[in-house]
Structures are given as C-alpha cells and as structure tokens.
Coordinates of C-alpha atoms in Angstrom, one line a residue:
M34 CA -11.5 -20.8 -5.9
E35 CA -13.9 -20.0 -3.3
V36 CA -14.3 -17.2 -0.5
I37 CA -15.0 -18.7 3.0
C38 CA -16.0 -17.4 6.3
P39 CA -15.3 -19.4 9.6
V40 CA -18.6 -18.0 11.3
S41 CA -22.2 -17.5 10.0
D42 CA -22.2 -13.7 11.1
I43 CA -18.8 -11.9 11.3
V44 CA -20.0 -8.9 13.5
I45 CA -22.1 -10.7 16.0
A46 CA -19.9 -13.8 16.6
D47 CA -17.7 -13.7 19.6
S48 CA -13.9 -12.8 18.7
E49 CA -12.5 -15.9 20.5
D50 CA -15.2 -18.2 18.9
T51 CA -14.1 -16.6 15.4
R52 CA -10.6 -17.1 16.2
I53 CA -11.0 -20.8 17.3
A54 CA -13.4 -21.5 14.3
M55 CA -10.7 -19.9 11.8
Y56 CA -7.9 -22.2 13.0
D57 CA -10.3 -25.2 13.0
M58 CA -11.1 -24.4 9.5
I59 CA -7.3 -24.0 8.5
D60 CA -6.5 -27.3 10.3
D61 CA -9.4 -29.2 8.5
L62 CA -8.3 -27.8 5.0
I63 CA -4.5 -28.8 5.7
Q64 CA -5.3 -32.2 6.9
E65 CA -7.5 -32.7 3.8
H66 CA -4.7 -32.1 1.5
K67 CA -1.0 -33.4 0.9
T68 CA 0.7 -30.0 1.0
T69 CA -0.8 -26.6 1.8
L70 CA 0.6 -23.1 1.3
I71 CA -0.8 -20.3 3.1
F72 CA -0.4 -16.4 2.6
T73 CA -0.9 -14.0 5.4
N74 CA 0.2 -10.7 3.7
T75 CA 2.4 -9.6 6.7
R76 CA 5.6 -11.1 8.1
S77 CA 4.2 -10.8 11.8
G78 CA 1.0 -12.7 10.7
T79 CA 3.1 -15.5 9.4
E80 CA 4.7 -16.0 12.7
R81 CA 1.5 -15.9 14.5
Y82 CA -0.1 -18.5 12.3
V83 CA 2.7 -20.9 12.8
H84 CA 2.9 -20.6 16.3
N85 CA -0.8 -20.9 17.0
L86 CA -1.4 -24.1 14.7
K87 CA 1.6 -25.7 16.5
K88 CA 0.0 -24.7 20.0
M89 CA -3.6 -25.7 19.2
F90 CA -3.0 -28.7 17.3
P91 CA 0.4 -30.4 18.8
N92 CA -0.7 -33.8 17.1
H93 CA -0.7 -32.4 13.7
Y94 CA 2.0 -29.9 13.5
N95 CA 5.8 -29.6 14.6
S96 CA 9.0 -28.2 13.7
E97 CA 9.4 -30.8 11.2
N98 CA 6.2 -30.5 8.9
I99 CA 5.3 -26.8 9.3
M100 CA 7.6 -23.9 8.5
A101 CA 7.5 -20.2 8.1
H102 CA 9.0 -18.2 5.3
H103 CA 9.4 -14.3 4.9
S104 CA 12.1 -11.9 4.0
S105 CA 13.1 -11.0 7.5
L106 CA 14.3 -14.7 7.9
S107 CA 17.9 -15.8 7.3
K108 CA 18.8 -17.0 3.9
E109 CA 19.8 -20.5 5.3
V110 CA 16.4 -20.8 6.8
R111 CA 14.6 -19.7 3.7
L112 CA 16.6 -22.4 1.7
E113 CA 15.8 -25.1 4.1
T114 CA 12.2 -24.3 4.0
E115 CA 12.2 -24.3 0.1
E116 CA 14.1 -27.5 -0.2
K117 CA 11.8 -29.3 2.3
L118 CA 8.9 -28.1 0.3
K119 CA 10.4 -29.3 -2.9
N120 CA 10.9 -32.8 -1.3
G121 CA 7.4 -33.1 -0.2
E122 CA 8.6 -33.2 3.6
L123 CA 6.2 -30.4 4.7
R124 CA 2.6 -30.4 5.4
C125 CA 2.2 -26.8 5.4
V126 CA 4.3 -23.6 4.7
I127 CA 2.9 -20.0 6.0
C128 CA 4.5 -17.0 4.2
S129 CA 4.0 -13.3 3.8
T130 CA 4.6 -12.6 0.0
S131 CA 8.0 -14.3 -0.3
L132 CA 6.7 -17.3 -2.3
E133 CA 4.3 -15.4 -4.6
L134 CA 6.7 -15.8 -7.5
G135 CA 10.3 -16.5 -9.0
I136 CA 10.8 -19.8 -6.9
D137 CA 10.1 -23.5 -8.2
I138 CA 8.5 -24.7 -4.8
G139 CA 7.3 -28.0 -5.8
Y140 CA 3.9 -29.7 -5.5
I141 CA 1.3 -28.2 -3.6
D142 CA -2.3 -29.1 -3.7
L143 CA -4.0 -26.3 -1.8
V144 CA -3.3 -22.6 -1.4
I145 CA -5.2 -20.5 1.5
L146 CA -5.3 -16.7 1.5
I147 CA -5.8 -15.0 4.8
N148 CA -7.8 -12.1 3.9
S149 CA -7.6 -10.1 0.7
P150 CA -4.6 -10.3 -1.6
K151 CA -5.8 -6.8 -2.7
S152 CA -5.6 -7.5 -6.5
V153 CA -6.8 -10.2 -8.9
A154 CA -3.6 -10.7 -10.5
R155 CA -1.9 -11.2 -7.0
A156 CA -4.7 -13.6 -6.2
L157 CA -4.4 -15.7 -9.1
Q158 CA -0.6 -15.7 -9.0
R159 CA -0.7 -17.2 -5.5
I160 CA -3.5 -19.6 -6.1
G161 CA -1.6 -20.7 -9.2
R162 CA 1.2 -22.0 -7.0
S163 CA -1.0 -25.2 -6.6
G164 CA -1.9 -27.8 -8.8
H165 CA 1.5 -28.1 -10.7
K166 CA 0.7 -31.8 -12.1
L167 CA -0.7 -32.9 -15.3
H168 CA -4.3 -32.7 -15.6
E169 CA -4.5 -31.1 -12.1
K170 CA -6.3 -27.7 -11.3
S171 CA -5.1 -24.9 -9.0
K172 CA -7.2 -24.7 -5.8
G173 CA -7.6 -21.8 -3.6
K174 CA -9.6 -20.7 -0.6
I175 CA -9.8 -16.9 0.6
I176 CA -10.6 -16.9 4.5
V177 CA -12.3 -13.6 5.4
T178 CA -13.2 -12.3 9.0
D179 CA -14.1 -8.6 8.3
R180 CA -17.1 -7.3 6.2
D181 CA -15.1 -4.8 4.1
D182 CA -12.9 -7.9 3.4
L183 CA -15.8 -10.1 2.7
V184 CA -17.3 -7.7 -0.3
E185 CA -13.9 -7.0 -1.4
C186 CA -12.9 -10.7 -1.6
S187 CA -16.4 -11.5 -3.3
V188 CA -15.8 -9.0 -5.9
L189 CA -12.3 -10.2 -6.5
L190 CA -13.4 -13.8 -6.7
K191 CA -16.0 -12.7 -9.4
N192 CA -13.4 -10.9 -11.5
A193 CA -10.8 -13.9 -11.3
K194 CA -13.4 -16.5 -12.4
E195 CA -14.5 -14.1 -15.2
G196 CA -10.9 -13.4 -16.3
R197 CA -11.0 -9.6 -15.5
I198 CA -7.5 -8.7 -14.3
D199 CA -6.2 -5.5 -13.0
K200 CA -4.2 -3.4 -15.2
F201 CA -0.3 -2.9 -14.4
K202 CA 1.9 -0.1 -14.7
I203 CA 5.5 0.0 -16.1
P204 CA 7.5 2.9 -14.8
T205 CA 8.7 5.1 -17.8
N206 CA 11.5 7.5 -18.0
C207 CA 13.3 6.6 -14.6
L208 CA 16.2 9.2 -14.8
D209 CA 18.3 7.5 -12.0
V210 CA 18.3 4.2 -13.9
L211 CA 19.2 6.1 -16.8
A212 CA 22.0 7.7 -15.3
Q213 CA 23.3 4.2 -14.3
H214 CA 23.0 2.7 -17.7
L215 CA 24.6 5.9 -19.5
Y216 CA 27.6 5.5 -17.1
G217 CA 27.9 1.9 -18.1
M218 CA 27.7 2.7 -21.7
S219 CA 30.5 5.2 -21.5
I220 CA 32.6 2.5 -19.8
E221 CA 32.6 0.3 -22.7
N222 CA 33.3 2.8 -25.3
K223 CA 33.1 6.5 -26.6
W224 CA 29.6 7.3 -27.9
D225 CA 28.0 9.7 -30.2
I226 CA 25.5 11.8 -28.1
D227 CA 22.7 11.5 -30.8
Y228 CA 23.2 7.9 -31.3
A229 CA 23.4 7.2 -27.7
Y230 CA 20.0 9.0 -27.4
D231 CA 18.4 6.7 -30.3
V232 CA 19.5 3.6 -28.5
V233 CA 18.2 4.5 -25.1
K234 CA 14.7 5.5 -26.7
K235 CA 14.5 2.0 -28.4
S236 CA 13.7 0.7 -24.8
Y237 CA 10.0 0.7 -24.2
C238 CA 10.4 2.3 -20.8
Y239 CA 12.3 5.4 -22.4
K240 CA 10.5 5.7 -25.6
D241 CA 9.1 9.0 -24.7
L242 CA 12.1 10.2 -22.9
T243 CA 12.6 14.0 -24.1
R244 CA 15.8 15.4 -25.3
D245 CA 16.1 17.8 -22.5
E246 CA 15.7 14.9 -19.8
Y247 CA 18.5 13.0 -21.6
E248 CA 20.7 16.0 -21.8
D249 CA 20.2 17.0 -17.9
V250 CA 21.2 13.6 -16.9
L251 CA 24.2 13.7 -19.2
S252 CA 25.2 17.1 -17.7
Y253 CA 24.8 15.6 -14.1
L254 CA 27.1 12.7 -15.0
A255 CA 29.7 15.2 -16.7
G256 CA 29.9 17.3 -13.4
E257 CA 28.4 20.3 -15.0
Y258 CA 26.6 21.0 -11.5
V259 CA 30.0 22.2 -10.3
E260 CA 28.5 22.9 -6.8
L261 CA 28.0 19.3 -6.2
E262 CA 31.8 18.7 -5.8
E263 CA 31.3 20.4 -2.4
R264 CA 29.3 17.4 -1.4
Y265 CA 31.9 15.0 -3.0
V266 CA 29.7 14.2 -6.0
Y267 CA 32.3 14.2 -8.9
A268 CA 32.1 14.0 -12.6
K269 CA 31.9 10.4 -14.0
I270 CA 32.1 11.0 -17.6
W271 CA 33.5 13.7 -20.0
I272 CA 31.4 15.4 -22.8
D273 CA 33.2 16.8 -26.2
Y274 CA 30.5 19.1 -27.4
D275 CA 32.6 19.9 -30.6
E276 CA 32.9 16.3 -31.6
N277 CA 29.1 15.6 -30.0
T278 CA 30.7 12.5 -28.0
F279 CA 31.0 11.4 -24.3
G280 CA 32.9 8.7 -22.6
K281 CA 34.0 7.5 -19.1
R282 CA 36.2 9.7 -16.9
G283 CA 38.9 8.2 -14.4
R284 CA 40.7 4.7 -14.0
L285 CA 38.4 3.5 -11.3
A286 CA 35.2 3.9 -13.3
R287 CA 34.8 0.0 -14.2
M288 CA 35.2 -0.5 -10.4
L289 CA 32.8 2.1 -9.1
Y290 CA 30.2 1.2 -11.7
S291 CA 30.4 -2.8 -11.1
T292 CA 30.3 -2.5 -7.1
N293 CA 27.4 0.1 -7.0
I294 CA 25.0 -1.0 -9.7
G295 CA 21.5 -2.2 -8.9
T296 CA 17.9 -1.0 -8.4
I297 CA 17.3 -2.4 -5.1
P298 CA 17.9 0.1 -2.1
D299 CA 19.6 -1.0 0.9
S300 CA 17.2 -0.9 3.9
S301 CA 17.2 -1.9 7.5
G302 CA 15.3 -1.4 10.7
V303 CA 14.7 2.1 11.9
A304 CA 15.9 2.5 15.6
V305 CA 13.3 4.4 17.8
K306 CA 14.8 6.6 20.5
C307 CA 13.2 8.1 23.4
N308 CA 14.9 10.1 25.9
G309 CA 18.2 8.8 24.5
E310 CA 17.1 5.1 25.0
V311 CA 16.6 2.7 22.0
I312 CA 13.0 1.5 22.7
G313 CA 12.4 -0.5 19.5
T314 CA 12.6 -0.6 15.8
V315 CA 10.2 0.1 12.9
E316 CA 10.4 -0.3 9.3
E317 CA 11.7 2.4 6.8
D318 CA 8.4 2.1 5.1
F319 CA 6.5 3.1 8.2
M320 CA 9.0 6.0 8.9
E321 CA 8.2 7.5 5.5
R322 CA 4.5 7.9 6.4
L323 CA 5.5 9.9 9.6
K324 CA 5.4 13.6 9.9
K325 CA 6.0 15.8 13.1
G326 CA 3.2 15.3 15.8
D327 CA 2.2 11.9 14.5
T328 CA 1.5 9.2 17.2
F329 CA 2.0 5.6 16.9
V330 CA 2.0 2.5 19.2
L331 CA 5.3 0.4 19.9
G332 CA 5.5 -2.2 22.4
G333 CA 2.1 -1.3 23.7
N334 CA 2.8 2.3 24.5
T335 CA 1.9 5.5 22.5
Y336 CA 4.7 7.8 21.2
R337 CA 4.7 11.0 19.4
F338 CA 7.1 11.3 16.3
N339 CA 9.3 14.5 16.6
Y340 CA 12.1 14.0 13.8
G341 CA 14.1 11.6 11.9
K342 CA 17.9 11.4 11.5
G343 CA 19.5 8.7 9.4
M344 CA 17.9 5.4 10.3
T345 CA 16.9 6.6 13.6
I346 CA 13.7 8.6 14.7
N347 CA 13.3 10.6 18.1
V348 CA 10.0 10.2 19.9
T349 CA 8.4 11.3 23.2
P350 CA 5.6 9.5 25.2
S351 CA 2.2 10.6 24.2
V352 CA -1.4 9.8 25.3
G353 CA -4.6 9.3 23.4
P354 CA -5.2 7.2 20.3
P355 CA -2.5 6.7 17.6
T356 CA -2.9 8.8 14.3
I357 CA -0.8 6.1 12.3
P358 CA -1.7 2.4 13.0
S359 CA 1.5 0.4 13.8
W360 CA 0.6 -2.2 10.8
F361 CA 0.1 0.4 8.1
S362 CA 3.6 -0.2 6.4
Q363 CA 2.7 -4.0 6.0
Q364 CA -0.3 -3.6 4.2
L365 CA -0.6 -4.3 0.4
P366 CA -2.6 -1.6 -1.5
L367 CA -5.9 -2.5 -3.1
S368 CA -5.6 -2.2 -6.9
F369 CA -7.4 0.8 -8.4
D370 CA -9.3 -1.5 -11.1
L371 CA -10.7 -3.8 -8.5
A372 CA -11.8 -0.9 -6.2
L373 CA -13.8 0.6 -9.2
D374 CA -15.6 -2.9 -9.4
I375 CA -16.4 -2.8 -5.7
Q376 CA -17.7 0.8 -6.2
R377 CA -19.9 -0.5 -9.2
F378 CA -21.2 -3.2 -7.1
R379 CA -22.1 -0.6 -4.3
D380 CA -24.1 1.3 -6.8
F381 CA -26.2 -1.7 -7.8
M382 CA -26.8 -2.5 -4.2
N383 CA -27.9 1.3 -3.7
S384 CA -30.1 1.1 -6.5
K385 CA -32.2 -2.2 -5.2
F386 CA -32.6 -0.4 -1.9
M387 CA -33.8 2.8 -3.6
Y388 CA -36.3 0.8 -5.6
K389 CA -37.6 -0.9 -2.6
R390 CA -36.7 -4.3 -3.7
S391 CA -37.3 -7.1 -1.1
K392 CA -34.8 -9.0 0.8
K393 CA -35.4 -12.1 -1.4
E394 CA -34.7 -10.2 -4.7
I395 CA -31.6 -8.5 -3.3
M396 CA -30.3 -11.8 -2.0
E397 CA -31.1 -13.3 -5.3
F398 CA -29.2 -10.5 -7.0
I399 CA -26.2 -11.3 -4.8
Y400 CA -26.0 -15.0 -5.5
D401 CA -26.3 -14.0 -9.3
Y402 CA -23.7 -11.3 -9.2
L403 CA -21.2 -12.9 -6.8
Y404 CA -19.9 -16.5 -6.1
V405 CA -20.6 -16.7 -2.4
D406 CA -22.6 -19.0 -0.1
E407 CA -25.8 -18.0 1.9
F408 CA -23.9 -16.9 5.0
A409 CA -21.6 -14.8 3.0
A410 CA -24.6 -13.3 0.8
N411 CA -26.6 -12.5 4.1
S412 CA -23.5 -10.8 5.8
I413 CA -23.2 -8.6 2.7
Y414 CA -27.0 -7.8 2.5
E415 CA -26.9 -6.8 6.2
Y416 CA -24.0 -4.6 6.0
F417 CA -25.2 -2.6 2.8
L418 CA -28.7 -2.4 4.6
E419 CA -27.2 -0.8 7.6
Q420 CA -25.2 1.6 5.7
Y421 CA -28.4 2.6 3.5
K422 CA -30.7 2.9 6.5
Y423 CA -28.2 4.9 8.7
A424 CA -26.4 7.0 6.1
E425 CA -25.7 6.8 2.3
I426 CA -24.1 4.2 0.1
P427 CA -20.9 5.7 -1.6
S428 CA -20.3 4.3 -5.2
N429 CA -18.7 4.9 -8.5
R430 CA -21.1 7.9 -9.0
K431 CA -21.3 9.3 -5.6
M432 CA -18.5 10.2 -3.0
V433 CA -19.9 10.6 0.6
I434 CA -18.2 12.9 2.9
E435 CA -19.2 12.3 6.4
Y436 CA -18.9 14.7 9.3
Y437 CA -18.4 13.0 12.7
T438 CA -17.4 14.6 16.1
G439 CA -15.5 11.9 18.2
F440 CA -14.2 11.6 21.8
G441 CA -13.3 15.0 23.4
G442 CA -14.9 16.9 20.7
K443 CA -12.5 16.1 18.1
K444 CA -13.7 16.7 14.5
F445 CA -13.5 14.3 11.7
V446 CA -14.1 14.6 8.0
V447 CA -14.4 11.2 6.6
F448 CA -14.0 10.7 2.7
H449 CA -15.6 7.6 1.4
S450 CA -13.1 7.2 -1.5
L451 CA -12.9 3.6 -2.3
F452 CA -10.1 3.8 -4.8
G453 CA -7.0 2.1 -3.0
R454 CA -4.7 3.6 -0.5
K455 CA -2.2 4.8 -3.0
V456 CA -4.9 6.9 -4.6
N457 CA -6.3 8.1 -1.1
D458 CA -2.5 8.7 0.0
A459 CA -2.3 11.5 -2.9
L460 CA -5.9 13.0 -2.4
S461 CA -5.6 13.1 1.5
R462 CA -1.9 14.8 1.3
A463 CA -3.0 17.5 -1.3
T464 CA -6.1 18.2 0.9
A465 CA -4.5 18.4 4.3
Y466 CA -1.9 20.6 2.6
L467 CA -4.3 23.1 1.7
V468 CA -6.1 22.9 5.0
A469 CA -2.8 23.4 7.0
R470 CA -1.8 26.3 4.5
K471 CA -5.1 28.2 5.1
Y472 CA -5.8 27.6 8.7
N473 CA -2.5 27.2 10.1
V474 CA -3.4 23.9 12.1
N475 CA -2.1 20.5 12.5
V476 CA -4.2 18.1 10.7
T477 CA -4.3 14.3 11.4
I478 CA -4.5 12.2 8.3
S479 CA -5.6 8.3 8.5
I480 CA -5.9 6.6 5.2
S481 CA -7.1 3.1 4.2
D482 CA -8.1 1.4 0.8
N483 CA -11.8 2.4 1.4
G484 CA -11.2 6.1 2.2
F485 CA -9.5 8.6 4.3
Y486 CA -10.2 11.1 7.1
L487 CA -9.1 14.5 8.4
S488 CA -9.1 15.4 11.9
S489 CA -8.4 18.3 14.0
D490 CA -9.3 19.9 17.2
G491 CA -10.1 23.0 15.5
K492 CA -11.6 24.3 12.2
I493 CA -10.7 21.6 9.5
G494 CA -12.5 23.0 6.1
G495 CA -11.6 19.6 4.6
L496 CA -14.5 19.8 1.9
E497 CA -13.7 23.4 1.1
S498 CA -9.9 22.6 0.5
F499 CA -10.8 19.2 -1.2
K500 CA -13.1 21.2 -3.7
K501 CA -10.2 23.5 -4.5
L502 CA -8.1 20.6 -6.1
T503 CA -8.5 20.7 -9.9
P504 CA -7.1 18.6 -12.7
E505 CA -4.9 21.8 -13.4
N506 CA -3.3 22.3 -9.7
F507 CA -3.5 18.9 -8.3
R508 CA 0.1 17.6 -9.2
N509 CA 1.7 20.8 -8.3
I510 CA -0.1 20.9 -5.1
L511 CA 0.7 17.3 -4.3
T512 CA 4.5 18.3 -5.0
Q513 CA 4.6 21.1 -2.7
A514 CA 3.0 19.1 -0.1
L515 CA 5.8 16.3 -0.4
N516 CA 8.4 18.9 0.4
K517 CA 10.2 18.3 3.7
T518 CA 8.4 15.0 4.2
E519 CA 10.3 11.7 5.0
T520 CA 8.6 10.3 1.9
L521 CA 10.6 12.5 -0.4
A522 CA 13.8 12.2 1.7
S523 CA 13.8 8.5 1.5
R524 CA 12.9 8.3 -2.1
F525 CA 15.8 10.8 -3.0
R526 CA 18.1 8.6 -1.0
H527 CA 17.1 5.6 -3.2
C528 CA 17.5 7.7 -6.5
A529 CA 20.9 9.2 -5.4
G530 CA 22.2 5.5 -4.9
R531 CA 20.9 4.4 -8.2
S532 CA 22.3 7.4 -9.9
L533 CA 25.7 7.2 -8.2
M534 CA 25.5 10.4 -6.6
T535 CA 26.0 8.3 -3.3
L536 CA 28.3 5.3 -3.6
R537 CA 27.2 2.3 -1.5
N538 CA 30.5 0.7 -1.9
Y539 CA 33.9 2.5 -2.2
K540 CA 37.1 0.8 -2.5
G541 CA 35.9 -2.4 -0.5
E542 CA 34.0 -0.2 2.3
K543 CA 30.3 -0.5 2.5
K544 CA 28.3 2.4 3.5
S545 CA 25.3 1.3 6.0
A546 CA 21.7 2.3 5.3
G547 CA 21.9 4.8 8.1
R548 CA 24.8 6.6 6.8
Q549 CA 23.2 6.6 3.2
Q550 CA 20.1 8.1 4.5
V551 CA 21.9 10.9 6.4
R552 CA 24.0 11.6 3.3
G553 CA 20.8 11.5 1.2
K554 CA 19.0 14.2 3.5
I555 CA 22.1 16.5 3.4
L556 CA 22.3 15.9 -0.6
L557 CA 18.4 16.7 -0.8
K558 CA 18.6 20.0 1.1
Y559 CA 21.6 21.1 -0.9
V560 CA 20.2 20.0 -4.3
Q561 CA 16.7 22.0 -3.5
E562 CA 18.7 25.1 -3.0
M563 CA 20.9 24.6 -6.0
D564 CA 18.4 23.8 -8.6
N565 CA 14.7 22.6 -7.9
N566 CA 14.7 21.0 -11.3
F567 CA 17.7 18.9 -10.7
P568 CA 17.1 15.6 -12.7
I569 CA 17.6 13.2 -9.9
L570 CA 15.4 15.2 -7.6
N571 CA 12.8 15.3 -10.3
E572 CA 13.0 11.4 -10.4
A573 CA 12.6 11.2 -6.7
R574 CA 9.4 13.4 -6.9
R575 CA 8.1 11.0 -9.8
E576 CA 8.9 7.9 -7.8
A577 CA 6.9 9.4 -4.7
L578 CA 4.1 10.6 -6.9
E579 CA 3.6 7.7 -9.4
D580 CA 5.2 4.7 -7.6
Y581 CA 4.6 5.1 -3.9
M582 CA 1.2 6.9 -4.4
D583 CA -0.8 6.8 -7.5
V584 CA -1.2 10.5 -8.8
E585 CA -2.5 9.2 -12.3
N586 CA -5.8 7.7 -11.0
A587 CA -5.9 10.4 -8.2
L588 CA -6.0 12.8 -11.1
R589 CA -8.8 10.8 -12.9
V590 CA -10.8 11.1 -9.6
I591 CA -10.6 15.0 -9.5
T592 CA -11.5 15.0 -12.9
W593 CA -14.7 12.9 -12.4
I594 CA -15.7 15.3 -9.4
N595 CA -14.9 18.4 -11.4
S596 CA -16.9 17.4 -14.4
G597 CA -20.0 16.5 -12.3
E598 CA -19.5 12.7 -13.3
M599 CA -19.2 11.9 -9.6
E600 CA -21.3 13.9 -7.2
I601 CA -20.6 14.7 -3.6
K602 CA -22.8 13.9 -0.8
I603 CA -22.5 15.3 2.4
I604 CA -23.8 13.6 5.8
N605 CA -23.4 14.2 9.5
T606 CA -23.3 11.1 11.9
V607 CA -23.3 11.0 15.6
I608 CA -21.7 7.3 15.5
P609 CA -19.5 6.7 12.5
S610 CA -21.5 4.8 9.8
P611 CA -20.8 1.2 9.1
F612 CA -18.7 2.1 5.9
A613 CA -16.5 4.4 8.1
F614 CA -16.2 2.4 11.2
N615 CA -12.9 0.7 10.4
L616 CA -11.3 3.6 9.1
V617 CA -12.3 5.8 12.1
S618 CA -11.4 3.1 14.5
Q619 CA -8.2 2.0 13.3
G620 CA -6.1 4.1 15.5
Y621 CA -8.1 3.2 18.6
L622 CA -8.1 -0.6 17.7
D623 CA -4.1 -0.3 17.9
I624 CA -4.2 0.1 22.0
L625 CA -6.9 -2.4 22.4
N626 CA -6.3 -6.2 22.9
Q627 CA -8.1 -8.7 20.6
N628 CA -11.0 -9.3 23.1
D629 CA -11.5 -5.5 23.7
K630 CA -11.4 -4.8 19.8
A631 CA -14.1 -7.5 19.3
E632 CA -16.2 -5.9 21.9
F633 CA -15.8 -2.4 20.7
T634 CA -16.9 -3.4 17.2
K635 CA -19.9 -5.2 18.4
R636 CA -21.0 -2.4 20.6
M637 CA -20.4 0.2 17.8
H638 CA -22.7 -2.1 15.5
L639 CA -25.4 -2.6 18.1
A640 CA -25.4 1.2 18.6
I641 CA -26.1 1.8 14.9
L642 CA -28.8 -1.0 14.8
E643 CA -30.6 1.0 17.8
K644 CA -30.2 4.1 15.6
I645 CA -31.9 2.7 12.5
K646 CA -34.3 0.5 14.2
S647 CA -37.2 2.8 13.5
K648 CA -36.2 3.2 9.7
L649 CA -36.3 -0.8 9.3
D650 CA -39.5 -2.1 7.8
E651 CA -40.9 -5.5 6.6
E652 CA -40.0 -4.6 3.0
F653 CA -36.5 -5.3 3.5
Y654 CA -37.0 -8.5 5.5

C-alpha cells in the first residue's frame, strides 16, 4: 500500500499540470498491470475518469477494455461489466463504491483509490479486492491531490499497515424492524407475549430491548392507537391480554407481509422546480440536508430552497455563494477513530514547532511516523508550519475556534473540530438551533470532516451557544433541532415503510417513492400531534441521531470540553487559516470552474505566506 501524489507541491502546481500528471500516473499504473480496479468515491467521478482516460489515451482505452460500474447504471450494464471483469476481458474498471464487497469480481492485480476512502476498514476492503491468487499480495495506491487528503491518507495508511482498524457500530433496538418481525411471527402461529419477548431478546441487536419498547410496538401493531385509522393505518395483529397471547389479524396478512417486507427504502431522484418548471434533479440524501433559505448550485446556476413536497423541491433563483456544496450528499464520512488519530498527529506536530525543532528533525519525525516519500513529507511539513505561524494548530487536546469576516461583511465562526462529518453535523445543528432560538436570525451552516462553520449577516453568538451544550442537555437539544427538518421527515418515511404503516405494495399496485414521501410527511405531522413518544417516531429520531449523524461520539466531544480535557482556543483571522480554507471556501468553489478554483486556492495560499513572512525564521528551515 502506498500514498502517492502526481506533483511535488500540491498547492504551487498549476491545476492543469496536476490534472495531466494524475491521468499520466493512472495510465502508467494501468499499463504496468493486467487488470486495475479504480475507486472514485462518487458516481460523477466514475463517469469523468472513464471519459477522460478514453479521450486522453485513445490508443490504450476504448469501450471494449475500460468500463464504469456504479448504482445509477442499469442492472444489465453492471452485470456485463462484472462478467467481462471475471473473464479477464477488461484492463480497467472504474467504480464508486459498488464493487467494494459482495461480488466475486475475478482477478485484479492493482487497486487505485482516488482521494481518501475515509476509513481504514474501507481502504483495506477496497485494496483487498486485488491479489486473489495463491501466494500473491494485495496491492493498492492512494492518489491524493489536496493537502487535507494527504495528511488524512498518510495517517490512514499508517493505521492500515499497523493493523489498527476503525470500530464499527451495530444498530440496536430498531423498533421499525421489530414491528416487521413481530408481524411475521404472528402470521406463523399464536404467541405467548412473554415467550415472544424472550425470543426477541436472544438476538444481539435486541438484547437490551426494554419491556416498554416491546409493548409499545405490540400496541401499535394491534391498532391500539385508534386515531391512526383516520390515516388508513389499521391493526395487523390481535392481542388477548387475559390469555397473554397475540396472533395475526385478517386474511390478507401473509400477502401484505410478503409483498412489503425489507429494510432498504425506495428512493429516486428529487425533481427541482423553479417557477413551475423542472430544471433538474438532486439526490434524496441531498434534499435531507436542505432547510428553508439554503442555496445550492444546479446546472451552473444558484438557487434558494423554499420547501419540499414529496420527491419535488421548490426553489427560486438566488445570488451569491451557495451555502450547501452540490457534491455534499455523495461524500463518504470520515470515521471517528481515524479522525482522532489525525488529531493526535496534529498534536505531535504542534509540540515539535513549540519546542523549536529544526526542519530536519521534524522531517525525520514525519518519515518515522508516517509511510510517505520526500515530496509528501515536505508538503505535510509546509502545511503545518503555515498553520502554526499564521494561527493555531488544533488537536485532540485543543479545539480552535476561528472568527473571520468574509465578503460583504459576512461573519464566520469556524470550529476546527476534526471528528468526521457525522459528528460535526450533530454539533453544528445543536449550536445553530440555540443561536437561532436566542437571536432569531437565519444561520448558515457548512460542515466537512475537518470542522464546521456558522455564518450570518448579524450577531451569531456561536461560541456562546456552543458552550451551553452539556452532556445532560445535548441529546434533547439535538432532538428539538431535528423537528420540522427534511432529515426527520425522510427518516420517518423510511421507518413507516419498514414498520408497515405505509404499504409500498398493495394488491399488485406499487406506490412510488414520491407518494410514499407525501404520505410520510402527512403521517409524521399527525403522529407528532397524537403522541410525541410514538414508537415509530422515536425510531425515526434514533436513526437520524445515531445512524445519519453520530450523537454518541458528539456527546464524547461535549464531555471532553465540559471536563476541561479539551480546551477551546479563540483566534481572529483576516484570511481563513490554512486548515480552515477548504471548509470556508467550499461554497465559493462550487461556482468556479476548475482553473478558477486552482487560481483561487493559489492566491489564498500566497496571501497567507505574505502574512506570515515576518514570522518565519531560519530555525524552521
């Protein structure tokens, strides 16, 4: 396994030179091997790399020896790609995440990862697709074109080589799936309520299921929430409390069950309408992130989100930089364990600079600590030196909060919280909710794996609100912040489908994802008014908090700050610090073409070098 960079200096290199060098590097690697599998992280990236390799190297690649594979392609095309790969007919297959696991894909002797796979387990899984022959080793190259990615992938590679894999989390006590299973059990035969509870608890996933949660789900299935009949949600089982038993209700039970079970929700593209006209589509995951007033780019134009209805969202034209990057929903989240390891490396680097170690000593430390070459080590050194001289290096012991005023006097509060996007989503939502409640202002949120920022034209009070979060109130505040969001509405629709509140198929008729979404929103509003602790509503909240976000690890961060284990350091900057630049600029970069992005990045880099010129001394060189 190796981390490689197509140019000697990521920041200084011209964007076109970097692009050409990267494709030259990819072509060289493919030509040196029999069959290469390339992971790009996104579907759009998959298509782009296939197109560009064919265009730039027509003598090497054509439709017969290179193919794309991702979930948006038809089943027939995917199967054809897999068959040709198994038969050794392809030199290269480029995919998003679709070939990570679950498919026997024949012999591959090299795996290339374009940018960070975001977790050690995912990197090993992908690279492990190669070398499936006796006495052969798996072989993988991770290509990076960004300084944040370089640091991230270098630490990821260290963990992979040293056998430290991210922890994984198994969802527990999922009440919608429990409802589905209890209904299936009732169809088989009549059950004693206590005995069925014991059977359920023998599953690892339900070993901690409380009796109250179990009985609430039985009550829902038995139709004891009679108000739901007004919304065409009917009883599916009967309960005899005298005999302490339950069983199926109705002659269509087996048909309803067998045509509606499953845990994967139906999804489709969300239509975007402006002035009554459909102007394009976005993914459902992307829609979940939107709140009223957010702006995003579609087809080169910026639009303001007004509201969503079913699988359609209404927008109006807008100006200025988008608040939500258009590629957000396609990005994989950084694992929390890997994020902490990167933070520890930051702390080591900060100590080296604090104790005035020479460049030679620090470079030797980087070589010794990470598995990188001279170009990569030098890029990492320069990156950290700029951050140290210009601002502060955040770490696992210090969260840096950066105040910065952008174009037009817009104020930014940047939280350098490198904990992964799922944790930052939770922290930012709770903080923004307290800001909006106190100051009654619209707060823009932008998040990445490396941190998040709050932005507003008026007073923000971001740090003040953040400090009000405690281990005791955090989950409750975050739950309140979720109400009336597309995230909760979408998760409730999924849970309603799994728990059979919404039937996706009925007597041969299939409900579209759009109709399910409309019905889900109507049911959600009704259920919230009927009983705020309804079991399927609680499950939708759990899924949003624990699966979509990472409330458990966000709570750990809040605990570290409240206990003083992690200090908060405040800085003020005229130009965003090097570590903040990608986060602050991601909205602006969405409306620039590739050359403009590179020039923008270069100008900001040179401006920071100019600011810290007087602070640089020979000791660090």
